[in-house]
Coordinates of C-alpha atoms in Angstrom, one line a residue:
X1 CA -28.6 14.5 -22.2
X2 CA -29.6 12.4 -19.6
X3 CA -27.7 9.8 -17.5
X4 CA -30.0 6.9 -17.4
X5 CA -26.3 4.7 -19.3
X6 CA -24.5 6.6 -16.3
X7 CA -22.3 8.8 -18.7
X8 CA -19.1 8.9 -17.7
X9 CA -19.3 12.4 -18.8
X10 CA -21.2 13.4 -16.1
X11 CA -19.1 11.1 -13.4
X12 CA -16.1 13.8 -14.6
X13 CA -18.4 16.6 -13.9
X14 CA -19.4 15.7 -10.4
X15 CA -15.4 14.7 -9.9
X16 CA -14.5 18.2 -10.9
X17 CA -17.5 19.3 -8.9
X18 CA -15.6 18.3 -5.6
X19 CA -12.8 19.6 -6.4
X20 CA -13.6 23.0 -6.6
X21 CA -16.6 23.1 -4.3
X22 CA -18.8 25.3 -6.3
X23 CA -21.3 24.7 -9.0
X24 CA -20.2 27.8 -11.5
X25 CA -16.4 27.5 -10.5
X26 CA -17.0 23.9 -11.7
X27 CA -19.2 25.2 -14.7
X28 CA -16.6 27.4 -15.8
X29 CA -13.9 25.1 -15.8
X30 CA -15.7 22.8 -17.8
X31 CA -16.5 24.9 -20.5
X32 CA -20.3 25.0 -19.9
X33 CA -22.9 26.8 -17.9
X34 CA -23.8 26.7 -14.3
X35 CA -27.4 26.1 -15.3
X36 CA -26.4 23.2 -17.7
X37 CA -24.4 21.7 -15.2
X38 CA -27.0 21.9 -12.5
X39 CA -29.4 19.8 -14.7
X40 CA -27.2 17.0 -15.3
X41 CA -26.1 16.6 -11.6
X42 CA -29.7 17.0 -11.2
X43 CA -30.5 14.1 -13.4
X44 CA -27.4 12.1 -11.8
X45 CA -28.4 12.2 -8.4
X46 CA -32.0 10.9 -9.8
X47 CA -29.7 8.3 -11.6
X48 CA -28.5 7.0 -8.6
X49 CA -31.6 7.7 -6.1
X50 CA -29.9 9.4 -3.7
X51 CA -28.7 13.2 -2.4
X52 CA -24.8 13.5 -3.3
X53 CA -24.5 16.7 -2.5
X54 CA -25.9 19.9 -0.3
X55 CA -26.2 23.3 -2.4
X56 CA -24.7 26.4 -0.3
X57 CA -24.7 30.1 -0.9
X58 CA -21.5 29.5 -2.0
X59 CA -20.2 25.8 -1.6
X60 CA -21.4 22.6 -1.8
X61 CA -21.0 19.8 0.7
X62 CA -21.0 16.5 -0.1
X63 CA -23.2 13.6 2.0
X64 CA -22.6 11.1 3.2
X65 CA -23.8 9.2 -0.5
X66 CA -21.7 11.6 -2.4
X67 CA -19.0 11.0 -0.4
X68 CA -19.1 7.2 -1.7
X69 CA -20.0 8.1 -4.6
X70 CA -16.9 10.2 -5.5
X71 CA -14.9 7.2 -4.5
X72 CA -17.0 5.0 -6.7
X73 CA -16.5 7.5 -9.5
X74 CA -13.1 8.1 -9.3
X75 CA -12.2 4.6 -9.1
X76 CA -14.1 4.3 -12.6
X77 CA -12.4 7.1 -14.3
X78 CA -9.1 6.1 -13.5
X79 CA -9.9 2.1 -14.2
X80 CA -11.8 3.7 -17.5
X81 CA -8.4 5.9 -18.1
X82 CA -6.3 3.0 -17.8
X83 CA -8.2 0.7 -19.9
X84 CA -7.7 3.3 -22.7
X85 CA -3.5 3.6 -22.4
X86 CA -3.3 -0.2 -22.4
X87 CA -5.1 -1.0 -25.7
X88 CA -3.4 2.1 -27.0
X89 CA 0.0 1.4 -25.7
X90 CA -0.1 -2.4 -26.8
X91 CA -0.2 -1.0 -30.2
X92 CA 3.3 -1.2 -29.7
X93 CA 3.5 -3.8 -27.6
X94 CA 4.0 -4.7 -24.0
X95 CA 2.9 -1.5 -22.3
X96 CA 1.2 0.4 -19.6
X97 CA 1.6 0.4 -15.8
X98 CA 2.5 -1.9 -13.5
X99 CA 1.3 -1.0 -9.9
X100 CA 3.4 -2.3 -7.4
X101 CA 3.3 -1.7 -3.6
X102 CA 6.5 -2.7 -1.5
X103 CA 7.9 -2.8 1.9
X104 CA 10.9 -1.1 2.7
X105 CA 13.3 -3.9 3.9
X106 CA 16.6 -5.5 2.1
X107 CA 14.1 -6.8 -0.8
X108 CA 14.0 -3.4 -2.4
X109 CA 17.3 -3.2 -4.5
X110 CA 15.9 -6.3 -6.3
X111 CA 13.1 -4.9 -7.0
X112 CA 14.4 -1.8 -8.6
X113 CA 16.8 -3.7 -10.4
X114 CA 13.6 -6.3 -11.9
X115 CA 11.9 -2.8 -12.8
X116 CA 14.7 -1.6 -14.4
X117 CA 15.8 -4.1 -16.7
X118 CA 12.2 -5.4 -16.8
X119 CA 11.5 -1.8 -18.2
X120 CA 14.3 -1.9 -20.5
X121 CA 13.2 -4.5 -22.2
X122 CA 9.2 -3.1 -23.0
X123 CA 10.3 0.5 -23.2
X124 CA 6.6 1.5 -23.0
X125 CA 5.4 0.0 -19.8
X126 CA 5.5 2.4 -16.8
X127 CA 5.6 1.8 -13.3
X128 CA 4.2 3.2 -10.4
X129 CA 6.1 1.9 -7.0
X130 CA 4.1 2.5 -3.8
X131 CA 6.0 2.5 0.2
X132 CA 3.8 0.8 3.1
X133 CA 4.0 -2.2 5.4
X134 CA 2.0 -5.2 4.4
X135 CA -1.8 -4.2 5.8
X136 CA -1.9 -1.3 3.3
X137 CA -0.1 -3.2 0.5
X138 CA -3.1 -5.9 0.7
X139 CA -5.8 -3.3 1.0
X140 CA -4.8 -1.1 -2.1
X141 CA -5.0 -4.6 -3.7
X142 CA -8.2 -5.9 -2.5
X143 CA -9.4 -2.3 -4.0
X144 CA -7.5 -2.4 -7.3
X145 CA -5.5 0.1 -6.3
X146 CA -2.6 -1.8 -6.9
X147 CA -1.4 -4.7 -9.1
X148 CA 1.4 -6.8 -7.1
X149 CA 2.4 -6.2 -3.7
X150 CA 6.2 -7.4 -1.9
X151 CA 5.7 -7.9 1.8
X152 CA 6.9 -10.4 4.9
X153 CA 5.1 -13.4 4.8
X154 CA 3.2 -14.7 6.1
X155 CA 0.2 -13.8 3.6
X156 CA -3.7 -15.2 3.7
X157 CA -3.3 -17.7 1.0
X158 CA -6.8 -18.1 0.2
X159 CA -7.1 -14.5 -1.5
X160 CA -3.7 -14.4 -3.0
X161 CA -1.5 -15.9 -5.7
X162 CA 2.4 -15.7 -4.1
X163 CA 5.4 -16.5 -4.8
X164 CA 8.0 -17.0 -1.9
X165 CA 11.3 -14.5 -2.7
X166 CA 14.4 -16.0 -0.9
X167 CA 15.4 -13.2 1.3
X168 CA 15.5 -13.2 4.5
X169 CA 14.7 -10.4 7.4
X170 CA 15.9 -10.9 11.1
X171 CA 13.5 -9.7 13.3
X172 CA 14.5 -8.0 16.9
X173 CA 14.0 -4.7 18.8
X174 CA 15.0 -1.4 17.2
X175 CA 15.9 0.8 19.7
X176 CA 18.2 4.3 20.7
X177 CA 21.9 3.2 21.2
X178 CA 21.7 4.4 24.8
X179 CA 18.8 2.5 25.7
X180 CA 18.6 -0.4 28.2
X181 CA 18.9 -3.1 26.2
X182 CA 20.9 -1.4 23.3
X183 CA 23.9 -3.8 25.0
X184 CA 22.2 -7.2 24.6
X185 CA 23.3 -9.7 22.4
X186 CA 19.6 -10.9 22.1
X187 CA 16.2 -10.0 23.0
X188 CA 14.2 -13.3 24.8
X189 CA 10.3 -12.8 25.8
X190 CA 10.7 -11.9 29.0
X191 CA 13.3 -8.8 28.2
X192 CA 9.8 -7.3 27.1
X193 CA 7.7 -7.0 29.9
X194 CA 6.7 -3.0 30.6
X195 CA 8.7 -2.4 27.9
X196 CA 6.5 0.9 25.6
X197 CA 6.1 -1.3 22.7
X198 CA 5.6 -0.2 19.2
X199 CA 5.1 -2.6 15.9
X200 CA 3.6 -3.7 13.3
X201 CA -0.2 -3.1 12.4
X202 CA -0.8 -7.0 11.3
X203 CA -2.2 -9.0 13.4
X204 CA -0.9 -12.4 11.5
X205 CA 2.6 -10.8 12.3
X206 CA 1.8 -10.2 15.5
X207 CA 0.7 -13.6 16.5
X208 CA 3.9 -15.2 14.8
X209 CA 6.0 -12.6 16.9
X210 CA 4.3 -13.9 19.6
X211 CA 4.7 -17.2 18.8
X212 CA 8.3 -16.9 18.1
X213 CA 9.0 -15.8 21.8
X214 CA 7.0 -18.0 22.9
X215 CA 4.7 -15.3 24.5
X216 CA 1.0 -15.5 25.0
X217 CA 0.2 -12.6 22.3
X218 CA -1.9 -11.0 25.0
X219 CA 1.3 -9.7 27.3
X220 CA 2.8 -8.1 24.0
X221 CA 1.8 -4.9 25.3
X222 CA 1.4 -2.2 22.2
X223 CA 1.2 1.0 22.8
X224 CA 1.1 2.0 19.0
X225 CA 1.5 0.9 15.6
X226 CA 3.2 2.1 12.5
X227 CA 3.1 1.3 8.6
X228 CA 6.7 2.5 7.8
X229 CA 9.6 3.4 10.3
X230 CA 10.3 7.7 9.9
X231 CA 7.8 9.1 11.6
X232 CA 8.4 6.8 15.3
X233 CA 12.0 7.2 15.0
X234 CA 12.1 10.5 17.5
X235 CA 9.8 8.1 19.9
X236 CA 13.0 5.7 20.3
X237 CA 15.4 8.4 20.2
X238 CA 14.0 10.8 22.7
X239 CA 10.8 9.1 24.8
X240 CA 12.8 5.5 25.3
X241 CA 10.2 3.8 23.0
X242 CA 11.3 0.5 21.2
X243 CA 10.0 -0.8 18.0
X244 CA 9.5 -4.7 16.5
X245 CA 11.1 -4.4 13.2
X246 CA 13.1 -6.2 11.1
X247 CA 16.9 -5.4 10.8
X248 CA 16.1 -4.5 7.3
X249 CA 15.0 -1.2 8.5
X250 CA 18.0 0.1 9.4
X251 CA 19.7 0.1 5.8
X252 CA 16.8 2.7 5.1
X253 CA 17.3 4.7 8.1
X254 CA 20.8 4.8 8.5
X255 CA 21.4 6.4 12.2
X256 CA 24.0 5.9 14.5
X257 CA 21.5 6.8 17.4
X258 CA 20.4 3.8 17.0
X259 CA 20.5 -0.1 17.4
X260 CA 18.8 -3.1 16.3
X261 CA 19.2 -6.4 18.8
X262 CA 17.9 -10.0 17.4
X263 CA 15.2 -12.0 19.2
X264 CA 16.5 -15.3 20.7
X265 CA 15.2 -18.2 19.5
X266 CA 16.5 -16.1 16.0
X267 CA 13.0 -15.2 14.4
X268 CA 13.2 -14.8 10.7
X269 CA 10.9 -14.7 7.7
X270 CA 11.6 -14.3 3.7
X271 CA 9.1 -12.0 1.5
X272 CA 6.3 -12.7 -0.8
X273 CA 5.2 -11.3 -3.9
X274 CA 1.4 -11.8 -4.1
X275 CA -1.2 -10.3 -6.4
X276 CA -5.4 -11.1 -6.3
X277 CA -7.1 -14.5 -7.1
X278 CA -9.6 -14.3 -10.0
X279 CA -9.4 -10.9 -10.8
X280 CA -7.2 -10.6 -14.0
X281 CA -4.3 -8.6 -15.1
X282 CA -3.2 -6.7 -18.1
X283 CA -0.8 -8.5 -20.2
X284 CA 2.0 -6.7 -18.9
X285 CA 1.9 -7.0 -15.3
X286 CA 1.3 -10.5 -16.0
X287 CA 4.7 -10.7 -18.0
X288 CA 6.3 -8.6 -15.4
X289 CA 5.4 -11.4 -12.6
X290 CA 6.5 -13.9 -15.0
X291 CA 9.8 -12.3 -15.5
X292 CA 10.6 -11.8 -11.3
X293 CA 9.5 -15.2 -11.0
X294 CA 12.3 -16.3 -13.5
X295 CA 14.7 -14.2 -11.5
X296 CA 13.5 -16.0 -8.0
X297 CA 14.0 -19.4 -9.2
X298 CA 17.3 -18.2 -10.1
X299 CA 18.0 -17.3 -6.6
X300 CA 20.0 -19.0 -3.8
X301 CA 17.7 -20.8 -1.4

């Protein structure tokens, strides 16, 4: 059979293809033959006008086309996969996933208690809760990779619906206990200066640090980012590097090696729950947002 409908048949072939590397390991664990197979990824890469793949003596190696078009593929499998649970699963009403990316800061108890009394009330919906800082949250989104995201404002406003969650994060130095400034009672601009900074990847956060101290964002000097906290905690403990973080943090990674010092003027923002301008959503990730928003307008200012 030929592809010229792009059979989404043949999309799970060359997925499986890539994953073992090898046209009759690939053959055999889709239940056909190597010379069947090679016809239809034959015919595909006619389909799409373009080489996805080199044939070696015993592997194949994907170009720089294939390499997209595995993406491409995948990303319409899953979406196709998806599509399938939901009309299944509302059946029985609300059901199906809800994919949610979140920060790690003092918003996440409320947002496992929303999922779990959100989920005890549609028994069938399932949900799958994703970890990163706010510049992967938005970029799984942008991509579909995820429904909703929870982050630190402040958010682009003309990609995103949001709704403003009244809690707050303090924002300061994170440092070792024994550092230099572990004894401060605040951190002003100037206590920065050939200081090996670390932070946060955004640059709208940046600028509003920045801003904040009253700095020219220029003389910030970064010497590296991060998306969450683990991984740079030895660089504070045991190379005298200090992060830009939120006090948040801290109740995550609970270490008495180390300290967290407020900036002066006190530099604060709340979070955000955001999800994608016209694009839609399934019925119930839309009745999930609906039910958090309930529970924010229900919160103390």
């Amino acid at each position: 059979m030929g592809v010229s409908r792009m059979d989404t048949r043949v999309l799970h072939y060359f997925i499986v293809l890539t994953q073992v590397g090898n046209i009759t390991k690939a053959a055999t664990a889709l239940h056909t033959t190597q010379p069947t197979l090679s016809r239809q990824l034959k015919e595909l890469e006619v389909e799409v006008g373009a080489t996805l793949f080199i044939r070696g003596k015993r592997s194949i190696i994907l170009t720089d086309a294939g390499i997209l078009f595995e993406r491409r593929a995948q990303a319409i499998l899953n979406d196709l996969a998806q599509t399938k649970r939901e009309l299944k699963n509302n059946l029985t009403g609300l059901a199906g996933p809800i994919r949610i990316g979140c920060v790690e800061s003092k918003v996440s108890p409320f947002v496992a208690d929303w999922l779990a009394t959100f989920q005890q009330q549609h028994p069938h919906s399932h949900f799958s809760l994703f970890s990163a800082d706010g510049n992967t949250i938005r970029e799984q989104i942008d991509q579909n990779q995820l429904d909703i995201g929870i982050l630190l404002e402040p958010i682009e406003s003309a990609k995103y619906f949001a709704r403003t969650i009244p809690i707050t994060e303090t924002w300061g130095l994170i440092m070792a206990s024994d550092a230099a400034l572990a004894q401060k009672e605040f951190i002003i601009g100037r206590d920065l200066k050939d200081l090996r900074l670390l932070g946060p990847r955004r640059s709208i956060l940046k600028n509003q640090i920045a801003t904040w101290l009253r700095l020219d964002s220029d003389t910030l000097r970064f010497q590296g980012d991060r998306n969450l906290e683990n991984n740079v905690l030895p660089l504070l403990l045991n190379h005298h590097y200090y992060d830009i973080g939120i006090d948040g943090i801290l109740d995550f990674y609970q270490n008495q090696r180390l300290t967290f010092v407020p900036f002066s003027p006190l530099s604060q923002t709340r979070h955000t729950l955001i999800w994608r301008k016209n694009h839609s959503l399934s019925p119930t990730v839309q009745a999930f947002i609906d039910y958090v928003t309930t529970q924010i307008q229900e919160m103390p200012l």
